[in-house]
mmCIF file of C-alpha atoms in Angstrom:
data_model
loop_
_atom_site.group_PDB
_atom_site.id
_atom_site.type_symbol
_atom_site.label_atom_id
_atom_site.label_comp_id
_atom_site.label_asym_id
_atom_site.label_seq_id
_atom_site.Cartn_x
_atom_site.Cartn_y
_atom_site.Cartn_z
ATOM 1 C CA MET A 1 -0.129 -0.025 0.068
ATOM 2 C CA ALA A 2 1.566 3.466 -0.958
ATOM 3 C CA PRO A 3 2.269 5.677 1.760
ATOM 4 C CA ASP A 4 -0.557 8.670 2.450
ATOM 5 C CA ILE A 5 0.200 11.624 -0.053
ATOM 6 C CA GLU A 6 0.107 15.336 1.646
ATOM 7 C CA LEU A 7 -0.623 18.106 -0.186
ATOM 8 C CA ASP A 8 -0.166 21.809 2.133
ATOM 9 C CA PRO A 9 -1.125 24.513 -0.343
ATOM 10 C CA ARG A 10 0.272 27.919 1.105
ATOM 11 C CA TYR A 11 -1.629 31.387 0.270
ATOM 12 C CA SER A 12 0.628 33.616 -1.681
ATOM 13 C CA THR A 13 2.029 36.940 -0.054
ATOM 14 C CA ARG A 14 4.452 39.631 -1.733
ATOM 15 C CA GLU A 15 6.998 37.854 -0.150
ATOM 16 C CA ILE A 16 6.366 34.462 -0.674
ATOM 17 C CA PRO A 17 4.871 33.148 -4.005
ATOM 18 C CA GLY A 18 2.101 30.123 -2.683
ATOM 19 C CA ARG A 19 1.424 26.935 -4.347
ATOM 20 C CA CYS A 20 -2.096 25.280 -5.532
ATOM 21 C CA ILE A 21 -3.560 21.931 -4.445
ATOM 22 C CA LYS A 22 -3.404 21.738 -8.281
ATOM 23 C CA CYS A 23 0.364 22.901 -8.691
ATOM 24 C CA LEU A 24 1.365 20.577 -5.794
ATOM 25 C CA ALA A 25 -0.115 17.435 -6.789
ATOM 26 C CA GLU A 26 1.379 17.685 -10.312
ATOM 27 C CA GLU A 27 4.938 18.773 -8.955
ATOM 28 C CA GLN A 28 4.418 15.154 -6.931
ATOM 29 C CA TYR A 29 3.469 13.170 -10.572
ATOM 30 C CA LEU A 30 6.305 14.530 -11.888
ATOM 31 C CA ASP A 31 8.532 13.462 -9.186
ATOM 32 C CA CYS A 32 6.858 10.042 -9.370
ATOM 33 C CA LEU A 33 7.056 9.263 -12.693
ATOM 34 C CA ARG A 34 10.547 10.407 -13.092
ATOM 35 C CA ALA A 35 11.282 8.406 -10.079
ATOM 36 C CA LEU A 36 9.507 5.212 -12.232
ATOM 37 C CA LEU A 37 11.442 5.771 -15.197
ATOM 38 C CA LYS A 38 14.462 5.428 -13.717
ATOM 39 C CA GLY A 39 13.243 2.213 -12.242
ATOM 40 C CA GLY A 40 13.648 3.472 -8.844
ATOM 41 C CA SER A 41 13.280 1.387 -5.772
ATOM 42 C CA GLY A 42 9.739 0.422 -4.293
ATOM 43 C CA GLY A 43 8.263 0.507 -7.711
ATOM 44 C CA LYS A 44 5.102 -1.005 -6.346
ATOM 45 C CA GLU A 45 4.596 1.946 -4.169
ATOM 46 C CA LEU A 46 5.161 4.492 -6.833
ATOM 47 C CA GLU A 47 3.191 2.687 -8.841
ATOM 48 C CA GLU A 48 0.294 3.113 -6.592
ATOM 49 C CA THR A 49 1.285 6.791 -5.934
ATOM 50 C CA TYR A 50 1.947 7.215 -9.501
ATOM 51 C CA GLU A 51 -1.835 6.212 -10.190
ATOM 52 C CA ALA A 52 -3.497 7.642 -7.173
ATOM 53 C CA LEU A 53 -1.829 11.434 -8.392
ATOM 54 C CA VAL A 54 -2.811 10.531 -11.682
ATOM 55 C CA SER A 55 -6.405 9.688 -10.643
ATOM 56 C CA LEU A 56 -6.762 13.087 -8.731
ATOM 57 C CA LEU A 57 -5.669 15.620 -11.378
ATOM 58 C CA LYS A 58 -8.140 13.731 -13.828
ATOM 59 C CA SER A 59 -10.996 14.170 -11.270
ATOM 60 C CA PRO A 60 -13.544 16.458 -11.827
ATOM 61 C CA GLU A 61 -13.585 17.252 -8.191
ATOM 62 C CA LEU A 62 -10.183 18.945 -8.039
ATOM 63 C CA GLN A 63 -11.719 22.179 -9.115
ATOM 64 C CA LYS A 64 -14.016 21.831 -6.096
ATOM 65 C CA LEU A 65 -11.173 20.619 -3.849
ATOM 66 C CA ARG A 66 -8.483 24.081 -5.017
ATOM 67 C CA ASP A 67 -11.377 26.695 -4.649
ATOM 68 C CA GLU A 68 -12.322 25.073 -0.918
ATOM 69 C CA SER A 69 -8.994 24.911 0.183
ATOM 70 C CA GLU A 70 -8.295 28.671 -1.159
ATOM 71 C CA ARG A 71 -10.775 29.923 0.502
ATOM 72 C CA TYR A 72 -9.648 28.356 3.591
ATOM 73 C CA LEU A 73 -6.537 29.893 2.941
ATOM 74 C CA ALA A 74 -7.450 33.492 2.685
ATOM 75 C CA GLU A 75 -9.163 33.514 5.484
ATOM 76 C CA GLY A 76 -6.318 32.235 7.746
ATOM 77 C CA ARG A 77 -6.314 29.061 8.078
ATOM 78 C CA ASP A 78 -3.982 25.765 7.690
ATOM 79 C CA VAL A 79 -4.618 23.469 5.223
ATOM 80 C CA LYS A 80 -3.629 19.916 4.132
ATOM 81 C CA VAL A 81 -4.961 17.460 1.455
ATOM 82 C CA VAL A 82 -3.922 13.827 2.308
ATOM 83 C CA LEU A 83 -4.395 11.126 -0.139
#
């Protein structure tokens, strides 16, 4: 079973650029894909992580989740999404 995937979006400020859930998921997706193509260790877990990220990125619910997390960030709350 693949380990939990944690996405910690951050709100952008003038000094610090934030990252939305979609951007974080895409970044982890690309990292996972690179590791799979290199044939790194933990192949089964990497495959499961890859499949979970692809599923999230293709999901029609991603935009709703992104909007909701950005609303919470705008309210000053901490947001963490765990897959």
